XYZ file of C-alpha atoms in Angstrom:
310
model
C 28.194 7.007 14.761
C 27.565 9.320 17.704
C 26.309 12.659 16.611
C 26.696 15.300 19.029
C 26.866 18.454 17.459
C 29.144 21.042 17.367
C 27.593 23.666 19.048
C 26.310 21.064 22.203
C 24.043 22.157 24.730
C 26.369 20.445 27.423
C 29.546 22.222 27.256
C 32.185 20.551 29.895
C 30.737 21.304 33.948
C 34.041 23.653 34.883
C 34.305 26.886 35.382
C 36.555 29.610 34.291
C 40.646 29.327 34.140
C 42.322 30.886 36.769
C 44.381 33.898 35.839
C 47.783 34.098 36.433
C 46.915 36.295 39.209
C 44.986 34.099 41.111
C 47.130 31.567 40.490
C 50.352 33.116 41.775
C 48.292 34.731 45.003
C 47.058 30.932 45.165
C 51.014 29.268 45.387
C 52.332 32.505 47.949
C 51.267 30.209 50.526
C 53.722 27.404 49.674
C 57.244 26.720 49.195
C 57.286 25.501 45.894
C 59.016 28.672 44.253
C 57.321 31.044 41.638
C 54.729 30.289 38.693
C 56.422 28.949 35.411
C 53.068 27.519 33.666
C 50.187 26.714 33.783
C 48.238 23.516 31.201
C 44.848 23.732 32.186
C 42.778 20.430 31.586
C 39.547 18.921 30.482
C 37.146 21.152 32.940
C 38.399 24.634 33.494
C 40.445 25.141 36.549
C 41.929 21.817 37.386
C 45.316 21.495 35.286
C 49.364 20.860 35.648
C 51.063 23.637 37.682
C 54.793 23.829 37.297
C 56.960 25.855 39.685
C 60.701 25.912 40.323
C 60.463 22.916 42.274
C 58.837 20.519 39.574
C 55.069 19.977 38.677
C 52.327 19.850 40.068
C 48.117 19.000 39.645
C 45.575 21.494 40.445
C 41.873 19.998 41.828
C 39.595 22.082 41.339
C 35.869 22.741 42.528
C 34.372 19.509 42.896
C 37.190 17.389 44.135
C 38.331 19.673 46.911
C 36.706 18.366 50.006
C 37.774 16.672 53.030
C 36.742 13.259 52.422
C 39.126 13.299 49.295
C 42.302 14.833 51.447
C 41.629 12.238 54.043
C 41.151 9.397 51.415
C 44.386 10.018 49.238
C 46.527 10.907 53.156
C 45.211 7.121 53.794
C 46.470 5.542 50.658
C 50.102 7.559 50.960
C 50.283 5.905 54.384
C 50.104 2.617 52.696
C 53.146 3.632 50.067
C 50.780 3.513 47.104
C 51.085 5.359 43.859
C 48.589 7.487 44.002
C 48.334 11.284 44.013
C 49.365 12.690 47.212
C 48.444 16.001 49.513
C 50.408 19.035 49.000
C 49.660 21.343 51.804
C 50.752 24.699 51.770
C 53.197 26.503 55.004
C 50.069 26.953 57.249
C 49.345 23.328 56.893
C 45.983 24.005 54.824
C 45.173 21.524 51.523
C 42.203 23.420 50.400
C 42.127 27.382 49.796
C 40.884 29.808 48.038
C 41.807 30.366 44.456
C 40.085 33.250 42.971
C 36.127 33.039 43.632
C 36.387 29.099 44.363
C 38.146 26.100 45.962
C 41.767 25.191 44.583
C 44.145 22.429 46.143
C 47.401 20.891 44.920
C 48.604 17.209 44.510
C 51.768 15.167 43.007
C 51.306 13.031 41.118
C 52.759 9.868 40.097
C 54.842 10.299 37.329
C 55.038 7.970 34.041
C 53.414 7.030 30.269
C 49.855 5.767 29.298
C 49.692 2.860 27.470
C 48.046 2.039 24.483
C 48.642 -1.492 24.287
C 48.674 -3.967 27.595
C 50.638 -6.997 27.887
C 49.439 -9.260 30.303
C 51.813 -8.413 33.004
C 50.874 -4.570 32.491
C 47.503 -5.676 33.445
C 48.529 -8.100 36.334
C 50.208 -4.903 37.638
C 46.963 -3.046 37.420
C 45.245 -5.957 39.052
C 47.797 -6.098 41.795
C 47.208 -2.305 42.304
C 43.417 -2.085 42.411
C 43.663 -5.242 44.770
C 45.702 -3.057 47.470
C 44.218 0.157 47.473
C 41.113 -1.778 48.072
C 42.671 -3.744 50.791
C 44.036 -0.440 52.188
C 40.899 0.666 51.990
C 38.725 -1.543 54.455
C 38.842 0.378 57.544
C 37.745 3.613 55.579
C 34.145 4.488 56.731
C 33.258 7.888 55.111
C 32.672 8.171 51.674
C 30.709 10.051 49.274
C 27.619 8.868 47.749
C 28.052 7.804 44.169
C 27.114 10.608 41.560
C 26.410 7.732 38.642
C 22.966 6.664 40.031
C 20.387 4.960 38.186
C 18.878 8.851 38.018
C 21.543 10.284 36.606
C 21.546 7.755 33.747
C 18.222 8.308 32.973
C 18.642 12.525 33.150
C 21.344 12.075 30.846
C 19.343 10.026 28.380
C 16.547 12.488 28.733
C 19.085 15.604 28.170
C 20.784 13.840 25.104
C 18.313 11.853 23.156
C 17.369 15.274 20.911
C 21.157 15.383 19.739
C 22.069 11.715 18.714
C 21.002 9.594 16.090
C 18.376 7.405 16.840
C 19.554 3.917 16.901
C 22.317 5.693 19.694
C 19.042 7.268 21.623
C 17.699 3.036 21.369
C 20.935 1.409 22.506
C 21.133 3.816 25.500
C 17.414 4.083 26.440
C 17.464 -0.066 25.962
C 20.492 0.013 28.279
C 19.497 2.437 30.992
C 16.322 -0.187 31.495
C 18.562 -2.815 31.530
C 20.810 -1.518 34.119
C 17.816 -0.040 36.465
C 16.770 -4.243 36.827
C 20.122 -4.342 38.875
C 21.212 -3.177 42.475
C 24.876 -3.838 43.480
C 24.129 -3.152 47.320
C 24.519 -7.137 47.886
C 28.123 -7.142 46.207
C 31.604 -6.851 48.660
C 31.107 -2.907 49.275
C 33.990 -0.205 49.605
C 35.718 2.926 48.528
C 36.355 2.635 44.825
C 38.394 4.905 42.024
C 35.627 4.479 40.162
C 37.365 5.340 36.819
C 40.428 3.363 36.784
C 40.990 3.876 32.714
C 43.981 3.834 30.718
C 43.899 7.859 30.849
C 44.516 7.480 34.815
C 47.075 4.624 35.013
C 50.512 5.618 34.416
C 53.615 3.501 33.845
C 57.360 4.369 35.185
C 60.238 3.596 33.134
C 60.487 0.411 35.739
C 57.236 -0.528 34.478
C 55.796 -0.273 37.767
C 51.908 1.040 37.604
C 50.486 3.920 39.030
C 46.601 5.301 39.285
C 45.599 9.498 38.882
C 42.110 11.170 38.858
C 40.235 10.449 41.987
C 37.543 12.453 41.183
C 35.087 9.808 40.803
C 36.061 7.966 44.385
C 33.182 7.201 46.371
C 31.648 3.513 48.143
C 30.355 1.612 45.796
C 30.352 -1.844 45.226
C 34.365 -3.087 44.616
C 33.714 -4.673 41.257
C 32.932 -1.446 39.810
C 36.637 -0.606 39.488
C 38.167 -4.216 38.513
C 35.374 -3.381 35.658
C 36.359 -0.476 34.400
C 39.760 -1.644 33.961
C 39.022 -4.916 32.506
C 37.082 -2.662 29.548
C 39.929 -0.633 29.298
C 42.817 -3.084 29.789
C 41.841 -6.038 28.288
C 40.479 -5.611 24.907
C 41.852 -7.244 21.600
C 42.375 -6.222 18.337
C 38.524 -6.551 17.563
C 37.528 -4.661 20.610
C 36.242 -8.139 22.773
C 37.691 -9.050 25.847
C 41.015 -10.934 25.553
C 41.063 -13.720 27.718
C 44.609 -14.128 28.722
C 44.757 -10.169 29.362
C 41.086 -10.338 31.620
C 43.107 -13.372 33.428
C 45.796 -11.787 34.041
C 44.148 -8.576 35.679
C 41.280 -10.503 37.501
C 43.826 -13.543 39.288
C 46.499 -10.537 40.457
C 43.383 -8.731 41.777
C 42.016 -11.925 43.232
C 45.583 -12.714 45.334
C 44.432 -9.810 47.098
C 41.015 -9.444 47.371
C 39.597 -12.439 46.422
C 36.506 -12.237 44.303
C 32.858 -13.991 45.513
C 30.800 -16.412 43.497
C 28.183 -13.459 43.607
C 30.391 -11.386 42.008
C 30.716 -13.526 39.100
C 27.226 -13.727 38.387
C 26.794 -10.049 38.620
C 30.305 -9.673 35.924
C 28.298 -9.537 32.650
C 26.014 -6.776 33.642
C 28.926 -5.013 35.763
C 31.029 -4.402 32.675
C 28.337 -3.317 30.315
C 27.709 -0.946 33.327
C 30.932 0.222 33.198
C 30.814 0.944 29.201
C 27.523 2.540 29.789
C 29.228 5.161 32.405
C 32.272 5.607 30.088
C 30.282 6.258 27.074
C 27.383 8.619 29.038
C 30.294 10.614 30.475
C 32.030 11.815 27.216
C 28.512 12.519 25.716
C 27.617 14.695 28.434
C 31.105 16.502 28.108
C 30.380 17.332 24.357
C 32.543 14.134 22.981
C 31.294 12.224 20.135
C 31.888 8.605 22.200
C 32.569 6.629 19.401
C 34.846 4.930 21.351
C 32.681 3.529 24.066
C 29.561 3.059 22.214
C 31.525 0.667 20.379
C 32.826 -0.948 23.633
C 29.058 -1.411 25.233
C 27.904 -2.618 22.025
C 30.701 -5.389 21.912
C 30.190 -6.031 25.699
C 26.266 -6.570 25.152
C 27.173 -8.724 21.682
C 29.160 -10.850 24.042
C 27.525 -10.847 27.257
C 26.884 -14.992 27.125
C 30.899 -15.340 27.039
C 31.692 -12.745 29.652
C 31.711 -15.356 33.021
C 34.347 -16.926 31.264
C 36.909 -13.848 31.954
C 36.984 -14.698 35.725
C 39.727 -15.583 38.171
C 40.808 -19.500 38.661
């Protein structure tokens, strides 16, 4: 078991809530009627703003920039279910909010999902394949903040707090992963976390995706990944087939996958369980969750090329 303790030396990267001041100088500039609440989130001021005119997500520092306004105005013009731009009457996304950056987006209402059936994930499949369809002609982007260096600060900065065979599976992993570039894969903008705590469900069943905070170019497999490892697990925690099949051949209608792209799918996912797992721990969560999930995705690494479209 992880062991994190209590008192961690990495408490979450956010900084302080907003008052209620700030907050209701912060929504003067738009038409969206006065405060009613405020449910702040995981890191400090981002959270769900409701008004008189419905509800509403605040970014905070760290996600306000431009190439994130112009990435999710791109996606809206392609009707996709993603969070879109609220701008306030002066036209403005970004402004101040207190002593730092605040902006607002909708977004796309429904239910997370505990269980997927294999047309939830063709639905997910179908998604990721047209937002990174959509997203071909996008040529700005922000450089990746999960680099080979981060893992290995994030080892460094954790290894005094966890038990030690969790200090060798990630130390044994980071190596692993540093043998790898992705720079020769199909290349574009990514989610980069496309989890079952961003994708959302309507009541039609129809799927939609929240949370770009993690967008940046990367190489495309990244994200079919991450939801595979999500998406597609059994009861025992190992991929299901018919679930990974279901995700990857929607996908692959769309954007269809390269024979160098399978051989780079084993390492891709444990990648993916490495970031998921590195990312709680360095928010103060114990990561049970994911450890488990790399540790099944490196136990069956020899069967993975079998969960691949066709």
């Amino acid at each position: 078991m992880s062991s994190v303790p209590h008192a961690s030396p990495f408490p979450p990267p956010c900084n302080p809530l907003p008052t209620r001041r700030e907050l209701e100088a912060f929504l003067a500039a738009y038409d969206l009627g006065p405060l009613q609440a405020f449910h702040p989130g995981r890191r400090g001021r981002r959270g769900r703003v409701i008004t008189d005119t419905g509800h509403f997500w605040l970014v905070g520092p760290g996600m306000t920039d431009t190439f994130l306004e112009g990435l999710l105005d791109h996606l809206a013009g392609h009707a996709l279910p993603v969070p879109s731009v609220v701008r306030g009457r002066d036209g403005a996304w970004i402004r101040p909010l207190g002593d730092y950056p605040g902006a607002l987006v909708r977004w796309p209402e429904g239910r997370h999902l505990e269980q997927f059936s294999a047309a939830d994930c063709a639905r997910v499949g179908t998604l990721l394949g047209r937002i990174h369809v959509a997203c071909q002609d996008v040529e700005s982007a922000r450089e990746p903040h999960r680099s080979h260096r981060w893992r290995r600060q994030c080892v460094e900065t954790l290894s005094p707090y966890l038990a030690q065979a969790d200090q060798a599976l990630l130390q044994e992993e980071v190596r692993y992963q540093g043998l790898y570039r992705f720079g020769d894969l199909p290349q574009g903008i990514v989610h980069g976390a496309p989890n079952r705590r961003r994708l959302v469900f309507d009541e039609r069943g129809e799927v939609g995706l929240t949370g770009f905070g993690h967008a940046c170019r990367h190489a495309l497999l990244l994200d079919v990944a991450v939801a595979v490892n999500d998406c597609c697990q059994g009861p025992d925690g190992r991929l299901d087939r018919s679930l990974s099949a279901a995700l990857l051949n929607a996908y692959h209608r769309l954007r269809p996958l390269k024979a160098i792209e399978r051989g780079a799918w084993p390492v891709m996912l444990r990648l993916a369980a490495l970031d998921a797992w590195l990312e709680l721990l360095m928010l103060g969560h114990d990561g049970d969750r994911t450890r488990t999930l790399l540790a099944t995705r490196i136990a069956e690494e020899s069967g993975l090329q079998r969960h691949w479209a066709g």
